[in-house]
XYZ file of C-alpha atoms in Angstrom:
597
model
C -115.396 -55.254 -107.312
C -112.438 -55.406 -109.537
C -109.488 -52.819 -108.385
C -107.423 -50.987 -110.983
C -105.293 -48.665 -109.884
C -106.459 -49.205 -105.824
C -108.159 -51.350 -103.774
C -111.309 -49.709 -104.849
C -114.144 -50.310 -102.882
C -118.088 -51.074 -103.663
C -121.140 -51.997 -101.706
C -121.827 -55.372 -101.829
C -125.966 -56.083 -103.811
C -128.046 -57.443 -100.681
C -129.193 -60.438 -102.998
C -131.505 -63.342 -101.421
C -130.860 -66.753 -103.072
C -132.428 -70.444 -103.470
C -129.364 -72.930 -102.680
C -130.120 -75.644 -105.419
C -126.664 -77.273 -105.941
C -124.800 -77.022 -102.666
C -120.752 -77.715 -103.613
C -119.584 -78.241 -99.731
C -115.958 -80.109 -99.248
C -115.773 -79.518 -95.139
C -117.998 -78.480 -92.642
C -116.219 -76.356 -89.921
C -118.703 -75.498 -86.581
C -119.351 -75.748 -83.539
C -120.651 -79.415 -83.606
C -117.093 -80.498 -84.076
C -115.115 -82.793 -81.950
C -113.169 -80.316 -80.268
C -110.119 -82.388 -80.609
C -109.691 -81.279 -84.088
C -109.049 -77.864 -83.116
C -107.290 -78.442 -79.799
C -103.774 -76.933 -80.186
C -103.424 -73.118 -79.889
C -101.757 -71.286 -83.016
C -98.254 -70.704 -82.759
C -97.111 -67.474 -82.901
C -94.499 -66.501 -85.261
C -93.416 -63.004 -85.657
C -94.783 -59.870 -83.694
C -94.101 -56.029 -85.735
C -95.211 -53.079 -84.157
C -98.276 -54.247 -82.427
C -99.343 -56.727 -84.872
C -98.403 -60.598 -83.978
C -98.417 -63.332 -86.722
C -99.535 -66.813 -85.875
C -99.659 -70.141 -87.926
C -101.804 -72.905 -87.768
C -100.878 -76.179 -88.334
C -103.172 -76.388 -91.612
C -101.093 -73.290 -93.371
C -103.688 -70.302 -91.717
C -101.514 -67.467 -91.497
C -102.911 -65.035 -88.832
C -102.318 -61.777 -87.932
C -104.388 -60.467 -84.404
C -104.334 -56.083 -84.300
C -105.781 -55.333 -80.839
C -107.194 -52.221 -80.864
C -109.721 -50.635 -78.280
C -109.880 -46.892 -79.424
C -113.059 -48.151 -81.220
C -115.603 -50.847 -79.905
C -115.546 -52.345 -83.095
C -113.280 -55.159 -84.922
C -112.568 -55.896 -88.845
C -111.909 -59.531 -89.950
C -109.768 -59.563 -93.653
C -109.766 -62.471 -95.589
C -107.277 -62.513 -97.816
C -106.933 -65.275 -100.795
C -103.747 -65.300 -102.823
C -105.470 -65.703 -105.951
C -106.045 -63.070 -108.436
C -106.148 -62.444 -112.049
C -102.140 -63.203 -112.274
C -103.115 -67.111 -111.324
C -105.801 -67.569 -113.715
C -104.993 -69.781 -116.936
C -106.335 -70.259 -120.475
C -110.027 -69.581 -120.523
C -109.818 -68.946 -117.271
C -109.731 -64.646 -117.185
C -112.111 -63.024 -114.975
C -112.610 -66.451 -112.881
C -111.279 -64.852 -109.852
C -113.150 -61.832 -109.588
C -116.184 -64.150 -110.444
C -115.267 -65.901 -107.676
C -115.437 -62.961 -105.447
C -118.990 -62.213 -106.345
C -120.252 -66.196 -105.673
C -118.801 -66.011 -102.416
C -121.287 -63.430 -100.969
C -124.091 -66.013 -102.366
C -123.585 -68.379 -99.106
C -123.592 -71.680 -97.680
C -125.839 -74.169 -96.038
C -124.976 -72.730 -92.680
C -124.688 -69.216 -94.045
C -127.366 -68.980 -96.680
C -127.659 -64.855 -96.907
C -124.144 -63.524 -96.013
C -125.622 -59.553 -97.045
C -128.909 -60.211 -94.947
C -127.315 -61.973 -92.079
C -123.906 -59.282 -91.859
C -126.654 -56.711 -91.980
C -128.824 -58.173 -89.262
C -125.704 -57.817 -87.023
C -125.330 -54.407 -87.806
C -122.387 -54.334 -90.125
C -120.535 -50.808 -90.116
C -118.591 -51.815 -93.806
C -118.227 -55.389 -96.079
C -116.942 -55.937 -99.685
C -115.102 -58.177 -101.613
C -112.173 -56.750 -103.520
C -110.156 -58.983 -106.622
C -106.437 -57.730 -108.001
C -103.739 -58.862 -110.055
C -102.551 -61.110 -106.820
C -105.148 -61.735 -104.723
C -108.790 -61.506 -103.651
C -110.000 -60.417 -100.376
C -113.373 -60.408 -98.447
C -113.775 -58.358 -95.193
C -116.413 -56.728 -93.086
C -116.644 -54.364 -89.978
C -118.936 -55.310 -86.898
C -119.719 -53.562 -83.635
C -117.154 -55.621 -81.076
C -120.812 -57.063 -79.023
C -122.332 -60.081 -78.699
C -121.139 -62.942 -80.468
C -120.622 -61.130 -83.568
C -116.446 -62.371 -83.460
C -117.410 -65.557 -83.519
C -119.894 -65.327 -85.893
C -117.723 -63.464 -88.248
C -114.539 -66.140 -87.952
C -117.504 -69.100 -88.419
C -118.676 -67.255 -91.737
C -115.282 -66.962 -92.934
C -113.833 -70.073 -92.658
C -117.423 -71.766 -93.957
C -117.741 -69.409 -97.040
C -113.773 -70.235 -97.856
C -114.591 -73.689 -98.554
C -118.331 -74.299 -98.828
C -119.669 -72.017 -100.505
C -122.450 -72.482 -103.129
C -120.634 -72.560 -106.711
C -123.415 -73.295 -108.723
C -125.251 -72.509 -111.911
C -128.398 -70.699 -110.725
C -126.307 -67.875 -108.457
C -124.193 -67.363 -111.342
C -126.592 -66.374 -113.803
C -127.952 -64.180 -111.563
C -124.936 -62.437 -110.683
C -123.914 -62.487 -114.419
C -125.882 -59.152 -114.777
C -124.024 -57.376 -111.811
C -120.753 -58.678 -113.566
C -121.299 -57.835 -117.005
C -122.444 -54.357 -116.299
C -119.342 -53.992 -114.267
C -117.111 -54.609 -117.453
C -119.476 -53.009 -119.691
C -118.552 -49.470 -117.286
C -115.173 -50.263 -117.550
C -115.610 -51.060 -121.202
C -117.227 -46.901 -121.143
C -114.320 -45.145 -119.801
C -111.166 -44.748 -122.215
C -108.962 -44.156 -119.193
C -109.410 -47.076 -117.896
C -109.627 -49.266 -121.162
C -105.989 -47.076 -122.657
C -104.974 -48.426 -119.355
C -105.847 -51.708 -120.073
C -104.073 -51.417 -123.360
C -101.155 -50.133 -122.603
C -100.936 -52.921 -120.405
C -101.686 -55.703 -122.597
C -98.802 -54.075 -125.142
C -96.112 -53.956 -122.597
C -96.644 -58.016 -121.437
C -96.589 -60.522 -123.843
C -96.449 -63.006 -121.773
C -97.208 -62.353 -117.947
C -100.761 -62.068 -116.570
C -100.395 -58.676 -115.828
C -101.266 -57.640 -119.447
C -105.116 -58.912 -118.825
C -107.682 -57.626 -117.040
C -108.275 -58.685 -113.831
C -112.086 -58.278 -114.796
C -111.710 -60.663 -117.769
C -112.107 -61.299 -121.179
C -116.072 -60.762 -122.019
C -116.614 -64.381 -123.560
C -114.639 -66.417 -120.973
C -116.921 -64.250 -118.427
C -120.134 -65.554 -120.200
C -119.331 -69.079 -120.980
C -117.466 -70.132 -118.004
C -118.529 -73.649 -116.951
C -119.636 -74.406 -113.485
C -117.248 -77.421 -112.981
C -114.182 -75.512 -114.195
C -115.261 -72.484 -111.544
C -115.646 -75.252 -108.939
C -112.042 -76.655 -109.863
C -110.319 -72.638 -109.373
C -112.251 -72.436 -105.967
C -111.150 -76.057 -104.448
C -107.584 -75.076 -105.500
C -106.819 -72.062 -104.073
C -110.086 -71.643 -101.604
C -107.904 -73.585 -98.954
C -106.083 -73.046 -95.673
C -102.619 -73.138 -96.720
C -103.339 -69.999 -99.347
C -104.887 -67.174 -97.162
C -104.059 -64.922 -94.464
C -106.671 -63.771 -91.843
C -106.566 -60.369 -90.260
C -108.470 -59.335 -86.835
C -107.947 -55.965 -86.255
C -109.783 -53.865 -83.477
C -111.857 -54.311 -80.407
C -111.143 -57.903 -79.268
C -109.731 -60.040 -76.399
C -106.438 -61.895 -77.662
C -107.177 -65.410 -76.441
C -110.658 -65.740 -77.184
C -109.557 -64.839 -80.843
C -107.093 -67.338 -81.119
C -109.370 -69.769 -80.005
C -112.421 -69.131 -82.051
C -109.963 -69.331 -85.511
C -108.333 -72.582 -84.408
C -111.938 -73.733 -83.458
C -113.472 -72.785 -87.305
C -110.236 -72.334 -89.805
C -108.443 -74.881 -87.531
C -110.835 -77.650 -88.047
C -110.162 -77.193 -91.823
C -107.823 -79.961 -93.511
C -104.922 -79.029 -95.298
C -105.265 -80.021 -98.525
C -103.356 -82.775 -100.055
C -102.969 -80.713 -103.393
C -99.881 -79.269 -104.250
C -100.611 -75.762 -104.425
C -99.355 -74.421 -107.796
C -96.577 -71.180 -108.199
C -96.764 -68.870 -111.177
C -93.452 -68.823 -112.902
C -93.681 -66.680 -116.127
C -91.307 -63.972 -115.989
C -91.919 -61.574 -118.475
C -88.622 -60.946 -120.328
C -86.521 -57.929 -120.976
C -88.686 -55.528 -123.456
C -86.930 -54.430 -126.571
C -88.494 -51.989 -128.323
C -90.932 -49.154 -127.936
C -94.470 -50.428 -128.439
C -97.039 -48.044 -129.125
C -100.803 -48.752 -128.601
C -103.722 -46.624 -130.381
C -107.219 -46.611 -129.034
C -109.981 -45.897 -131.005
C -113.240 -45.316 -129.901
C -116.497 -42.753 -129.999
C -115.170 -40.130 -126.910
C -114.838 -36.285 -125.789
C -111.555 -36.131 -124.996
C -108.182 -37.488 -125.613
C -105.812 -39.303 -123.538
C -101.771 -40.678 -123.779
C -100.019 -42.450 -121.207
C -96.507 -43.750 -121.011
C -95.570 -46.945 -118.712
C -91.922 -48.433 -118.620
C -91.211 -52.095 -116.427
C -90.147 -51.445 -112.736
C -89.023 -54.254 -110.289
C -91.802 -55.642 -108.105
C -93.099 -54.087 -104.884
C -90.212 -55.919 -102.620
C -87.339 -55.162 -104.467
C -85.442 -52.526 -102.544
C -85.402 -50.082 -106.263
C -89.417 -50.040 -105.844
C -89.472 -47.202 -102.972
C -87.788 -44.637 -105.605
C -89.993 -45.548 -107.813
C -92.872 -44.760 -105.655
C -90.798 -41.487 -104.902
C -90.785 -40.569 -108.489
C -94.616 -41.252 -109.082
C -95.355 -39.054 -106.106
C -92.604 -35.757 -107.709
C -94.014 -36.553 -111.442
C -97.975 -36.304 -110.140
C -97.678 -33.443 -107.554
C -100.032 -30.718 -108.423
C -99.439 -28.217 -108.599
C -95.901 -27.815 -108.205
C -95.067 -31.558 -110.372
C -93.268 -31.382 -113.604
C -96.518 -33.189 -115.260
C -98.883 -30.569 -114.112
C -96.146 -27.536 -115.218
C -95.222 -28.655 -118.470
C -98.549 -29.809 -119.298
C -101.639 -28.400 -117.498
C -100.186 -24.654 -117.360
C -99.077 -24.860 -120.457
C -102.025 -26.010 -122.004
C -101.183 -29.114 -123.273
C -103.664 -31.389 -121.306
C -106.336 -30.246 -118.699
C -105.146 -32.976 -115.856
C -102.747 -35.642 -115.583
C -101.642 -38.396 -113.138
C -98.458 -40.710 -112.475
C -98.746 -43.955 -110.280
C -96.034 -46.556 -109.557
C -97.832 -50.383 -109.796
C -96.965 -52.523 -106.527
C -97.207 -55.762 -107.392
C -95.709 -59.456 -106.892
C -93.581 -59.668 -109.821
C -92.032 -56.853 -111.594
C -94.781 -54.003 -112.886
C -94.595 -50.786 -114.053
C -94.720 -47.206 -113.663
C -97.273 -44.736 -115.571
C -98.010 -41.512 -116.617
C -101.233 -40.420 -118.081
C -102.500 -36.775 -119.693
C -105.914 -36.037 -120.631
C -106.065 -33.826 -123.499
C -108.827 -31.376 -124.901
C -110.496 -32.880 -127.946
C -109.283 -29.647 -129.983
C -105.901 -29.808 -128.561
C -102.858 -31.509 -130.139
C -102.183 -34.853 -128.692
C -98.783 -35.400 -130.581
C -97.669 -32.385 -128.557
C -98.946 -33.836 -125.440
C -97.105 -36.969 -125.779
C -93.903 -35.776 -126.717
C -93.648 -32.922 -123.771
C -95.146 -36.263 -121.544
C -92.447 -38.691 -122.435
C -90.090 -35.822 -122.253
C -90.999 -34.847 -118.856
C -90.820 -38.347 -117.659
C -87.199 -39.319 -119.239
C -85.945 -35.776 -118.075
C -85.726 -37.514 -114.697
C -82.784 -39.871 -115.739
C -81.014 -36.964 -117.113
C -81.968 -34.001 -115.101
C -82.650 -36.043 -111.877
C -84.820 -34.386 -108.953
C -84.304 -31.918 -106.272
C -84.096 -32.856 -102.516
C -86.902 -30.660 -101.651
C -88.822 -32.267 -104.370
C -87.968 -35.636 -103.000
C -88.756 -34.877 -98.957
C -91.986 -33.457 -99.902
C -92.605 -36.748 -101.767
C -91.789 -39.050 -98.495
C -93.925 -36.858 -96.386
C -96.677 -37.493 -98.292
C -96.050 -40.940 -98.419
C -95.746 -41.034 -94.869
C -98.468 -38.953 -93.757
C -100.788 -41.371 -95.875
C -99.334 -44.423 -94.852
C -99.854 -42.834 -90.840
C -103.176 -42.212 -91.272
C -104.067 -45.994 -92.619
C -101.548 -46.897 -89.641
C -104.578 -45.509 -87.796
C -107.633 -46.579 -89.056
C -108.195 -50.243 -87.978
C -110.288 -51.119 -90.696
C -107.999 -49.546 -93.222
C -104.833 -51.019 -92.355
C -106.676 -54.612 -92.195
C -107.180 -54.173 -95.545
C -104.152 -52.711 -96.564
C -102.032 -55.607 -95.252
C -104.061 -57.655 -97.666
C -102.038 -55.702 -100.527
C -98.380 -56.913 -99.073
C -99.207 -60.105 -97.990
C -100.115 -60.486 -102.009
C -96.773 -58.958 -102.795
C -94.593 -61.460 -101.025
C -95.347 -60.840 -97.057
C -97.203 -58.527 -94.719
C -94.133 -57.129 -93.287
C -93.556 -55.717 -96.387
C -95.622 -52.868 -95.149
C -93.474 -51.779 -92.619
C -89.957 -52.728 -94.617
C -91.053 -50.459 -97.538
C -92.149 -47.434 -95.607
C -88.566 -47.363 -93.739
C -87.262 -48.121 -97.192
C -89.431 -45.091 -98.213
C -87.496 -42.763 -95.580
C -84.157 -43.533 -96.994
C -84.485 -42.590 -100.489
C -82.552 -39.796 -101.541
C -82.442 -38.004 -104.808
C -79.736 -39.696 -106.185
C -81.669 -43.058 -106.101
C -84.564 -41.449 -107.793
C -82.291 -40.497 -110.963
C -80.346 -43.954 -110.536
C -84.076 -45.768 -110.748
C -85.007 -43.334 -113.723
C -81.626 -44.357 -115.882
C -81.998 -47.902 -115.425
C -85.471 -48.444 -116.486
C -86.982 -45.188 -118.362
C -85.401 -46.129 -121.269
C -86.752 -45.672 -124.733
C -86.834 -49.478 -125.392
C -88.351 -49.759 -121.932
C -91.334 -47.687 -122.995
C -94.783 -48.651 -123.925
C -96.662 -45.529 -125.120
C -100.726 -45.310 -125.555
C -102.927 -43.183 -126.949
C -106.812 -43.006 -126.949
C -108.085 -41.211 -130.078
C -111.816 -40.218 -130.455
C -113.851 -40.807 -133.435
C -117.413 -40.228 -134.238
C -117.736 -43.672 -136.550
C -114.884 -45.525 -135.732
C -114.362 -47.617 -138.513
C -114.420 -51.822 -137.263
C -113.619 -54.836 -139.151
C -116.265 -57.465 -138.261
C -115.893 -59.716 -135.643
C -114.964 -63.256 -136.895
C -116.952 -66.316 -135.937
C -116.515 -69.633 -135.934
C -117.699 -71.714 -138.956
C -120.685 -74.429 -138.465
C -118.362 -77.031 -139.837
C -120.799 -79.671 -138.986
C -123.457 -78.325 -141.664
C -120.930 -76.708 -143.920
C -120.079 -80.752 -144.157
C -122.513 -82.432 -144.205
C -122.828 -84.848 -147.104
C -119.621 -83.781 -148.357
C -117.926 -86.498 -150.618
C -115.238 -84.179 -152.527
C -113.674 -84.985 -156.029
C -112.178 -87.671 -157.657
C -109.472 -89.586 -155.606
C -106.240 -88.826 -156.796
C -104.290 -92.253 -157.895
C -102.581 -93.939 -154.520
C -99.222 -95.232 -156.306
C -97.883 -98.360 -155.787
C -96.083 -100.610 -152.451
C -92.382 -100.784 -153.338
C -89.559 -102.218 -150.941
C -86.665 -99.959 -151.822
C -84.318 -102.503 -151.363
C -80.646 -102.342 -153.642
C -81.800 -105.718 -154.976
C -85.583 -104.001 -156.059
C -84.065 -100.923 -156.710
C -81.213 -102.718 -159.031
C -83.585 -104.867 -161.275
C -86.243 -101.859 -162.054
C -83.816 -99.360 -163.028
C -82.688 -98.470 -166.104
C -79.114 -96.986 -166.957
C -77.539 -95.479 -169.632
C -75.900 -93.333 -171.531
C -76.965 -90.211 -173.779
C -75.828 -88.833 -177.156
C -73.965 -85.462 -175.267
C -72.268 -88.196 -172.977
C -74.343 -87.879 -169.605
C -75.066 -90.256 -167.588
C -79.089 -91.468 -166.789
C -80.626 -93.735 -164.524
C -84.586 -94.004 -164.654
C -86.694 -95.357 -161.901
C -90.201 -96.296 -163.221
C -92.709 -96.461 -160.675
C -96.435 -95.918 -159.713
C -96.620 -92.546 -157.507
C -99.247 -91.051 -155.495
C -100.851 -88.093 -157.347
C -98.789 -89.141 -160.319
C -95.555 -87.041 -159.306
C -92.464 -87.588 -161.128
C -88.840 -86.793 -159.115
C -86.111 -85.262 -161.335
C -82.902 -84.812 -159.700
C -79.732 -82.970 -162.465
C -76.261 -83.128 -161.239
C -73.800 -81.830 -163.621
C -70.250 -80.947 -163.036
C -68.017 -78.931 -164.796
C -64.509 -76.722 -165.283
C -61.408 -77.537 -163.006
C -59.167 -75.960 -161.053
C -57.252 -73.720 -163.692
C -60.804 -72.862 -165.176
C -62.147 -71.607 -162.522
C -59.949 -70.081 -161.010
C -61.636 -66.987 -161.494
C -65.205 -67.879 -161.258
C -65.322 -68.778 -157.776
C -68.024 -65.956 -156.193
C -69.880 -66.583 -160.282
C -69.894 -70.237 -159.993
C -72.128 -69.506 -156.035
C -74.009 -67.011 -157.740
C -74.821 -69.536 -160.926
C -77.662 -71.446 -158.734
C -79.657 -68.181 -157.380
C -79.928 -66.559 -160.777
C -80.935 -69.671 -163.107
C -84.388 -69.131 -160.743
C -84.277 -65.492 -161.623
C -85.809 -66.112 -165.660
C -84.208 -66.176 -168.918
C -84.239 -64.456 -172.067
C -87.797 -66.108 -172.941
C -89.203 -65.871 -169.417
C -89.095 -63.120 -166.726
C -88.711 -64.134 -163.339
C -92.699 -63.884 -163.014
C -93.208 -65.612 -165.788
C -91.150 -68.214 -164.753
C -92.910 -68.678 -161.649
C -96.360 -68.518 -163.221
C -95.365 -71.498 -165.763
C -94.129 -73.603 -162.978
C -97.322 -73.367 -160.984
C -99.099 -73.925 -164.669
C -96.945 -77.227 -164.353
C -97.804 -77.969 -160.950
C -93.734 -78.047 -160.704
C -91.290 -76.652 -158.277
C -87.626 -76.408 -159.662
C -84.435 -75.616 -157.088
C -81.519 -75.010 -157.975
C -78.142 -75.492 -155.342
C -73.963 -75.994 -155.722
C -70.841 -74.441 -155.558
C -67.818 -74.103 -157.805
C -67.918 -76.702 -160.511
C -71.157 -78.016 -160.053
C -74.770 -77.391 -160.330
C -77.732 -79.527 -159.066
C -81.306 -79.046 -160.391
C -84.250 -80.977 -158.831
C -87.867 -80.957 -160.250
C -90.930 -82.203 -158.926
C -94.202 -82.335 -161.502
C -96.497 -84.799 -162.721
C -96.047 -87.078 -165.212
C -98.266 -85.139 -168.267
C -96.039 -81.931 -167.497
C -92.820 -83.886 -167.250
C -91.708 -83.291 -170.856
């Protein structure tokens, strides 16, 4: 399931499948020589309980014993999302997320056989910087090692092919068509799309409809291989396990994986500074109205993002938030909302109102935009701001405290640059002070910084029809065209040619002439005018006329208006310029030779 705003979560469709084109690269089991997992991961960091490992293919591992619970939640997480996907490529990722639960050789049902082992929670979840794919088993059995086998087989051997796609095509096109139902989330979309021009983070992470429908198998297969490998995922175990025998059950299966000898690619487009305000206007049939303001913020691990996250919190309390007051009690919008985007590279901050279909939504955006920009001006009260860290704290405690949720949430800040993140942002969280809040509001929600949206309902919207692409093969078939137009002559433009075909000479007023006959393509005839005139005493004072002379002989003349001009050129087939500067004038002239005279 695509997020938006969170890691949203959905039950995963129990589907049975017929494996027809198996696309396997590795096989990681238990019939491996054991020397090709041998070595033990290396740990690397330890945080509060939770201990980071490598492996010497890339793995990154975190292990989260907890035994309040007799139950354990593996999190795969995949630094791919919607932000790596190129040309033609939107929507691959989430796509991606849904083939995976269609299985392997080894692993032909993942649904059936998680089920069949009594699985308390699974889902797949894709984002702007990463995908993820986790599940919750009792902590009996075998059901560890069963769930670090599936993992590492389903990472790299899973069954990309044809068949399972067009059956999952109908869970992923209704999918966008309810997003495609819901003008919150589509305004979203669009206010999005008007504040990046360039970075990834102005599509949606559930894709563009056609490149959804007519992606090609191969291409699929190409986005899996390159980021579906060791070096590009994290694995959490969080909950009721024993240390050692985890360690050696993912160096057993993920361990016996190869690193790959791909260069992994980095996304490098860095949206630059916006300039302007853009505003966005959504129409479609609807009940209500909605605006929403967003302005670029720096990226979750810049130290600026926890005041950011601050000043969502203050500007979407309820009902004490300056949103809620200067728009729901006064009657201006019937809810609203504020949410600060953490993401890998810089995001952005949003407000949103929904507004009453009677109600004025040009009032509602101003007061909105008002309220928001007030910040930088009026700043925030301390009370305001420690009632916005508890929050934030009491939140972040209680995933702290649920295994399965904190798995899960790691995924989010290992996408944003590093796990650790987690812990470095909510002590960065505890620090901010209302003065920081304000500081954060006057650097970036700035009028040029502001992309404004508005969703406005109509009965019939009125739609330009949707373009298509020409049959060019029948519109040309048999096509011959006109006459050929006459190809001109081969002539070496030496001085010696050049000399002995042209002829010089003199006119009646005095000027000079020198006439080049020769065969042209199309017939076109070259005139190029140079005439010179006046001296220094002369024009003395008709030095700004004499620059001006050359822009208004274009402009007509007493028997032809400027339009009239133009129209008998383009009866002549002829373009006339005219260029100089004080005592002199050029003309050139291009025609054909029956319009020359």
């Amino acid at each position: 399931m695509t997020n938006f705003h969170s890691s949203a979560r959905k039950v995963v469709a129990l589907l049975s499948m017929v494996a027809t084109i198996a696309a396997v690269s590795f096989v990681a089991g238990p019939e491996m020589d054991s020397c090709a997992y041998a070595q033990t991961p290396q740990q690397v960091t330890e945080v509060e309980g939770i201990t980071e490992y490598r492996l010497d293919n890339g793995v990154k591992l975190l292990l989260f014993p907890d035994k309040s619970k007799p139950q354990f939640t593996i999190n795969v997480t995949v630094r791919a999302g919607s932000r790596h996907e190129g040309y033609g490529e939107t929507g691959m990722a989430h796509l991606l997320e849904h083939m995976l639960f269609k299985g392997t050789d080894r692993h032909p049902d993942i649904p059936a056989l998680l089920k069949d082992r009594g699985v308390l929670n699974m889902n797949g979840t894709t984002w702007v910087d990463r995908t993820n794919y986790y599940e919750t088993l009792p902590s009996t059995g075998d059901n560890l090692e069963f769930a670090i086998d599936m993992e590492a087989d389903r990472l790299i051997n899973s069954w990309i092919n044809g068949e399972d796609l067009e059956s999952e095509m109908t869970v992923v096109r209704n999918e966008f068509e309810r997003g495609e139902n819901s003008p919150s989330r589509i305004l979203y979309q669009r206010i999005m799309a008007g504040a990046y021009e360039w970075h990834n983070y102005g599509k949606s992470t559930i894709g563009n409809r056609t490149d959804i429908e007519r992606v090609q198998i191969p291409n699929l297969r190409a986005f899996y291989r390159k980021f579906y490998q060791p070096d590009n995922i994290m694995v959490v175990i969080a909950g009721d396990f024993e240390t050692e025998n985890a360690l050696e059950l993912v160096q057993q299966y993920f361990g016996a994986i190869p690193r790959p000898e791909r260069e992994l690619p980095t996304t490098y487009t860095e949206e630059p500074v916006q300039d302007g305000e853009r505003v966005v206007k959504l129409r479609r049939v609807g009940d209500y109205q909605v605006v929403g303001v967003a302005y670029h913020i720096p990226a979750a691990g810049d130290e600026m993002y926890p005041s950011f996250e601050v000043m969502a919190e203050i500007l979407g309390n309820q009902p004490d938030g300056p949103l809620y007051k200067n728009l729901v009690e006064a009657e201006l919008a019937s809810s609203i909302s504020a949410d600060a985007m953490a993401t890998h590279d810089p995001g952005m901050i949003m407000a949103t109102a929904d507004v009453n279909i009677e109600d004025d939504i040009e009032a509602a955006r101003r007061v909105l935009v008002e309220t928001v920009e007030s910040i930088a001006t009026d700043g925030v009260s301390d009370e305001d701001v420690s009632r916005a860290i508890t929050k934030l704290a009491n939140r972040r405690e209680r995933a702290f405290a649920n295994t399965e949720q904190f798995a899960i949430n790691l995924s989010e800040w290992e996408a944003y640059g590093d796990w650790r993140l987690f812990f470095l942002h909510r002590d960065r969280v505890g620090e901010v002070t209302a003065d920081d809040v304000q500081l954060a509001a006057q650097s970036f929600l700035l009028e040029d910084n502001r992309t404004v949206g508005m969703f406005l309902p109509q009965e019939e919207p009125v739609r330009a029809p949707l373009p298509s692409r020409p049959d060019l093969e029948t519109a040309l078939a048999g096509y011959t065209g006109g006459e050929a137009i006459s190809t001109g002559e081969a002539f070496e433009p030496t001085p010696a040619n050049i000399d002995a075909r042209t002829i010089t000479g003199q006119l009646d007023s005095g000027a000079q002439y020198a006439f080049l006959p020769k065969e042209t393509r199309g017939d076109k005839v070259f005139v190029s005018i140079d005439m010179h005139y006046g001296d220094e005493e002369t024009l003395f004072e008709y030095v700004t006329a004499s620059e001006m002379l050359p822009r208004l002989l274009s402009r007509g003349t007493e028997s032809y208006s400027f339009q009239e001009f133009r129209d008998r050129l383009n009866e002549l087939s002829a373009r006339m310029s005219f260029s100089g500067g004080t005592g002199d004038l050029s003309v050139s002239i291009e025609t054909t030779r029956e319009n020359l005279n």
